[in-house]
Every structure is written in C-alpha cells, then in structure tokens.
PDB file of N, CA and C in Angstrom:
ATOM      1  N   MET O 247     -32.119 -44.596  -7.603  1.00  0.00           N
ATOM      2  CA  MET O 247     -32.974 -43.522  -7.429  1.00  0.00           C
ATOM      3  C   MET O 247     -32.163 -41.890  -6.887  1.00  0.00           C
ATOM      4  N   ALA O 248     -32.154 -41.196  -8.033  1.00  0.00           N
ATOM      5  CA  ALA O 248     -31.178 -40.051  -7.566  1.00  0.00           C
ATOM      6  C   ALA O 248     -31.746 -39.396  -6.594  1.00  0.00           C
ATOM      7  N   ARG O 249     -30.853 -39.061  -5.818  1.00  0.00           N
ATOM      8  CA  ARG O 249     -31.140 -37.533  -4.656  1.00  0.00           C
ATOM      9  C   ARG O 249     -30.750 -36.209  -4.774  1.00  0.00           C
ATOM     10  N   LYS O 250     -31.557 -35.042  -4.706  1.00  0.00           N
ATOM     11  CA  LYS O 250     -31.561 -33.572  -5.292  1.00  0.00           C
ATOM     12  C   LYS O 250     -30.508 -33.525  -3.937  1.00  0.00           C
ATOM     13  N   THR O 251     -29.378 -32.900  -4.262  1.00  0.00           N
ATOM     14  CA  THR O 251     -28.511 -32.478  -2.917  1.00  0.00           C
ATOM     15  C   THR O 251     -28.767 -30.591  -2.971  1.00  0.00           C
ATOM     16  N   THR O 252     -28.211 -30.264  -1.804  1.00  0.00           N
ATOM     17  CA  THR O 252     -28.281 -28.861  -1.775  1.00  0.00           C
ATOM     18  C   THR O 252     -27.071 -28.604  -0.730  1.00  0.00           C
ATOM     19  N   ALA O 253     -26.065 -29.071  -1.585  1.00  0.00           N
ATOM     20  CA  ALA O 253     -24.918 -29.367  -0.712  1.00  0.00           C
ATOM     21  C   ALA O 253     -23.892 -27.920  -1.130  1.00  0.00           C
ATOM     22  N   ASP O 254     -24.239 -27.788  -2.217  1.00  0.00           N
ATOM     23  CA  ASP O 254     -23.048 -26.406  -2.659  1.00  0.00           C
ATOM     24  C   ASP O 254     -24.080 -25.042  -2.616  1.00  0.00           C
ATOM     25  N   PRO O 255     -23.437 -23.962  -1.520  1.00  0.00           N
ATOM     26  CA  PRO O 255     -24.036 -22.849  -0.981  1.00  0.00           C
ATOM     27  C   PRO O 255     -23.976 -22.140  -2.620  1.00  0.00           C
ATOM     28  N   GLU O 256     -24.712 -21.067  -2.335  1.00  0.00           N
ATOM     29  CA  GLU O 256     -24.559 -19.756  -3.477  1.00  0.00           C
ATOM     30  C   GLU O 256     -23.579 -19.595  -3.694  1.00  0.00           C
ATOM     31  N   PRO O 257     -22.654 -19.135  -4.635  1.00  0.00           N
ATOM     32  CA  PRO O 257     -21.389 -18.411  -4.370  1.00  0.00           C
ATOM     33  C   PRO O 257     -21.754 -16.857  -3.666  1.00  0.00           C
ATOM     34  N   GLU O 258     -20.231 -16.771  -2.722  1.00  0.00           N
ATOM     35  CA  GLU O 258     -20.619 -15.310  -2.439  1.00  0.00           C
ATOM     36  C   GLU O 258     -20.762 -14.394  -3.264  1.00  0.00           C
ATOM     37  N   THR O 259     -21.013 -13.088  -2.787  1.00  0.00           N
ATOM     38  CA  THR O 259     -21.445 -12.076  -3.599  1.00  0.00           C
ATOM     39  C   THR O 259     -20.759 -10.814  -2.779  1.00  0.00           C
ATOM     40  N   VAL O 260     -19.833  -9.778  -3.548  1.00  0.00           N
ATOM     41  CA  VAL O 260     -19.428  -8.746  -3.550  1.00  0.00           C
ATOM     42  C   VAL O 260     -20.307  -7.938  -2.617  1.00  0.00           C
ATOM     43  N   GLU O 261     -21.663  -8.233  -2.389  1.00  0.00           N
ATOM     44  CA  GLU O 261     -22.612  -7.393  -1.572  1.00  0.00           C
ATOM     45  C   GLU O 261     -22.472  -7.803   0.083  1.00  0.00           C
ATOM     46  N   GLU O 262     -21.835  -8.674   0.236  1.00  0.00           N
ATOM     47  CA  GLU O 262     -21.705  -9.181   1.428  1.00  0.00           C
ATOM     48  C   GLU O 262     -20.382  -8.358   2.197  1.00  0.00           C
ATOM     49  N   THR O 263     -19.749  -7.878   1.123  1.00  0.00           N
ATOM     50  CA  THR O 263     -18.624  -6.839   1.523  1.00  0.00           C
ATOM     51  C   THR O 263     -18.602  -5.487   1.379  1.00  0.00           C
ATOM     52  N   PRO O 264     -18.861  -4.921   2.910  1.00  0.00           N
ATOM     53  CA  PRO O 264     -19.118  -3.377   2.391  1.00  0.00           C
ATOM     54  C   PRO O 264     -18.083  -2.484   1.671  1.00  0.00           C
ATOM     55  N   ALA O 265     -18.441  -1.893   1.269  1.00  0.00           N
ATOM     56  CA  ALA O 265     -17.439  -1.296   0.011  1.00  0.00           C
ATOM     57  C   ALA O 265     -17.001  -0.069   1.044  1.00  0.00           C
ATOM     58  N   GLY O 266     -15.396  -0.226   0.192  1.00  0.00           N
ATOM     59  CA  GLY O 266     -14.748   1.247   1.401  1.00  0.00           C
ATOM     60  C   GLY O 266     -15.322   2.547   0.867  1.00  0.00           C
ATOM     61  N   ARG O 267     -14.785   3.297   1.962  1.00  0.00           N
ATOM     62  CA  ARG O 267     -15.271   4.785   1.961  1.00  0.00           C
ATOM     63  C   ARG O 267     -13.992   5.491   1.077  1.00  0.00           C
ATOM     64  N   ILE O 268     -14.180   6.500   0.099  1.00  0.00           N
ATOM     65  CA  ILE O 268     -12.816   6.931  -0.675  1.00  0.00           C
ATOM     66  C   ILE O 268     -13.088   8.241  -0.643  1.00  0.00           C
ATOM     67  N   GLU O 269     -11.848   8.770  -0.182  1.00  0.00           N
ATOM     68  CA  GLU O 269     -11.673   9.983   0.080  1.00  0.00           C
ATOM     69  C   GLU O 269     -10.961  10.810  -1.197  1.00  0.00           C
ATOM     70  N   VAL O 270     -11.092  11.612  -1.916  1.00  0.00           N
ATOM     71  CA  VAL O 270      -9.896  12.212  -2.945  1.00  0.00           C
ATOM     72  C   VAL O 270     -10.047  13.739  -2.826  1.00  0.00           C
ATOM     73  N   PHE O 271      -8.511  13.808  -2.963  1.00  0.00           N
ATOM     74  CA  PHE O 271      -8.532  15.433  -2.629  1.00  0.00           C
ATOM     75  C   PHE O 271      -7.276  15.748  -3.491  1.00  0.00           C
ATOM     76  N   ASP O 272      -6.743  17.120  -4.497  1.00  0.00           N
ATOM     77  CA  ASP O 272      -5.421  17.587  -4.868  1.00  0.00           C
ATOM     78  C   ASP O 272      -5.023  18.390  -3.480  1.00  0.00           C
ATOM     79  N   VAL O 273      -3.324  18.463  -3.829  1.00  0.00           N
ATOM     80  CA  VAL O 273      -2.812  19.089  -3.072  1.00  0.00           C
ATOM     81  C   VAL O 273      -1.600  19.602  -3.677  1.00  0.00           C
ATOM     82  N   ASP O 274      -1.400  21.037  -3.153  1.00  0.00           N
ATOM     83  CA  ASP O 274      -0.235  21.602  -3.969  1.00  0.00           C
ATOM     84  C   ASP O 274       1.113  21.165  -3.314  1.00  0.00           C
ATOM     85  N   CYS O 275       2.005  20.851  -3.575  1.00  0.00           N
ATOM     86  CA  CYS O 275       2.957  20.331  -3.028  1.00  0.00           C
ATOM     87  C   CYS O 275       4.400  21.815  -2.976  1.00  0.00           C
ATOM     88  N   PRO O 276       5.084  21.583  -1.743  1.00  0.00           N
ATOM     89  CA  PRO O 276       6.228  22.582  -1.500  1.00  0.00           C
ATOM     90  C   PRO O 276       7.178  23.052  -2.989  1.00  0.00           C
ATOM     91  N   ASP O 277       7.220  21.172  -3.459  1.00  0.00           N
ATOM     92  CA  ASP O 277       8.030  21.782  -4.986  1.00  0.00           C
ATOM     93  C   ASP O 277       7.588  21.659  -6.257  1.00  0.00           C
ATOM     94  N   GLY O 278       6.277  22.193  -5.725  1.00  0.00           N
ATOM     95  CA  GLY O 278       5.536  23.086  -7.343  1.00  0.00           C
ATOM     96  C   GLY O 278       4.526  22.110  -7.780  1.00  0.00           C
ATOM     97  N   VAL O 279       4.872  20.686  -7.709  1.00  0.00           N
ATOM     98  CA  VAL O 279       4.035  19.931  -8.361  1.00  0.00           C
ATOM     99  C   VAL O 279       2.499  19.624  -7.568  1.00  0.00           C
ATOM    100  N   ARG O 280       1.332  19.730  -8.143  1.00  0.00           N
ATOM    101  CA  ARG O 280       0.253  19.012  -7.730  1.00  0.00           C
ATOM    102  C   ARG O 280      -0.101  17.864  -7.850  1.00  0.00           C
ATOM    103  N   ARG O 281      -0.473  17.434  -6.472  1.00  0.00           N
ATOM    104  CA  ARG O 281      -0.487  15.572  -6.498  1.00  0.00           C
ATOM    105  C   ARG O 281      -2.162  15.414  -5.810  1.00  0.00           C
ATOM    106  N   ARG O 282      -2.756  14.057  -6.402  1.00  0.00           N
ATOM    107  CA  ARG O 282      -3.862  13.900  -5.952  1.00  0.00           C
ATOM    108  C   ARG O 282      -3.900  12.719  -5.008  1.00  0.00           C
ATOM    109  N   VAL O 283      -4.463  12.753  -3.738  1.00  0.00           N
ATOM    110  CA  VAL O 283      -4.288  11.825  -2.820  1.00  0.00           C
ATOM    111  C   VAL O 283      -5.781  11.045  -2.627  1.00  0.00           C
ATOM    112  N   THR O 284      -5.693   9.702  -3.341  1.00  0.00           N
ATOM    113  CA  THR O 284      -6.495   8.929  -2.615  1.00  0.00           C
ATOM    114  C   THR O 284      -6.511   7.931  -1.646  1.00  0.00           C
ATOM    115  N   ARG O 285      -7.434   8.279  -0.776  1.00  0.00           N
ATOM    116  CA  ARG O 285      -7.741   7.409   0.542  1.00  0.00           C
ATOM    117  C   ARG O 285      -8.702   6.772   0.663  1.00  0.00           C
ATOM    118  N   ASN O 286      -8.695   5.363   1.297  1.00  0.00           N
ATOM    119  CA  ASN O 286      -9.409   4.514   1.491  1.00  0.00           C
ATOM    120  C   ASN O 286      -9.924   4.981   2.953  1.00  0.00           C
ATOM    121  N   ILE O 287     -11.045   5.596   3.673  1.00  0.00           N
ATOM    122  CA  ILE O 287     -11.029   6.130   4.932  1.00  0.00           C
ATOM    123  C   ILE O 287     -11.074   4.778   5.741  1.00  0.00           C
ATOM    124  N   ASP O 288     -11.914   3.617   5.389  1.00  0.00           N
ATOM    125  CA  ASP O 288     -11.955   2.309   6.406  1.00  0.00           C
ATOM    126  C   ASP O 288     -10.615   1.794   6.639  1.00  0.00           C
ATOM    127  N   THR O 289      -9.366   1.475   5.394  1.00  0.00           N
ATOM    128  CA  THR O 289      -8.335   0.485   5.816  1.00  0.00           C
ATOM    129  C   THR O 289      -7.270   1.684   5.893  1.00  0.00           C
ATOM    130  N   GLY O 290      -7.148   2.982   5.461  1.00  0.00           N
ATOM    131  CA  GLY O 290      -6.271   3.879   5.513  1.00  0.00           C
ATOM    132  C   GLY O 290      -5.462   3.810   4.822  1.00  0.00           C
ATOM    133  N   GLU O 291      -5.182   2.764   3.598  1.00  0.00           N
ATOM    134  CA  GLU O 291      -4.874   2.615   2.423  1.00  0.00           C
ATOM    135  C   GLU O 291      -4.688   4.309   1.609  1.00  0.00           C
ATOM    136  N   GLN O 292      -3.589   4.320   1.358  1.00  0.00           N
ATOM    137  CA  GLN O 292      -3.654   5.976   0.540  1.00  0.00           C
ATOM    138  C   GLN O 292      -2.451   5.749  -0.811  1.00  0.00           C
ATOM    139  N   THR O 293      -3.016   6.699  -2.043  1.00  0.00           N
ATOM    140  CA  THR O 293      -2.304   6.450  -2.979  1.00  0.00           C
ATOM    141  C   THR O 293      -1.925   8.102  -3.431  1.00  0.00           C
ATOM    142  N   VAL O 294      -0.361   8.446  -4.014  1.00  0.00           N
ATOM    143  CA  VAL O 294      -0.540   9.619  -4.264  1.00  0.00           C
ATOM    144  C   VAL O 294      -0.139   9.590  -6.032  1.00  0.00           C
ATOM    145  N   GLU O 295      -0.369  10.492  -7.047  1.00  0.00           N
ATOM    146  CA  GLU O 295      -0.199  10.640  -7.923  1.00  0.00           C
ATOM    147  C   GLU O 295      -0.013  12.046  -8.322  1.00  0.00           C
ATOM    148  N   PRO O 296       0.754  12.150  -9.594  1.00  0.00           N
ATOM    149  CA  PRO O 296       0.778  13.610  -9.555  1.00  0.00           C
ATOM    150  C   PRO O 296      -0.275  14.087 -10.570  1.00  0.00           C
ATOM    151  N   VAL O 297      -0.940  15.038 -10.641  1.00  0.00           N
ATOM    152  CA  VAL O 297      -2.140  15.927 -11.833  1.00  0.00           C
ATOM    153  C   VAL O 297      -1.431  16.378 -12.504  1.00  0.00           C
ATOM    154  N   GLY O 298      -1.709  16.371 -14.075  1.00  0.00           N
ATOM    155  CA  GLY O 298      -1.309  16.928 -15.085  1.00  0.00           C
ATOM    156  C   GLY O 298      -0.258  17.737 -15.048  1.00  0.00           C
ATOM    157  N   GLU O 299       0.273  17.859 -16.480  1.00  0.00           N
ATOM    158  CA  GLU O 299       1.539  18.629 -16.102  1.00  0.00           C
ATOM    159  C   GLU O 299       1.084  20.287 -16.500  1.00  0.00           C
TER     160      GLU O 299
END
C-alpha cells in the first residue's frame, strides 16, 4: 500500500525576501566626468559608472 508523503515543502519564493530599495542619481565630478551612482539603501552597497561621453 502506497503512502502519500508531504515531506517536500514548497520551494521558497523570492517574495519571502524583501526587495531592496534602490536610489539612483547622477553626479558631476571635479574631473569633468558625469557619473551615475546606484545605491541599495538597505545594504549600503553602491556602484559608480560613467554616464555617456
């Protein structure tokens, strides 16, 4: 006789992890290059990349 098992829980979904709040702004730097700063407000992680030439 076969038994039905429910041992396998449903896989975790992305919804259980809150999405980070992102802040993006452009900065005019002293060297004359305009850069875009992207910052994750929750983790403090930050990236900087040049914006078009």
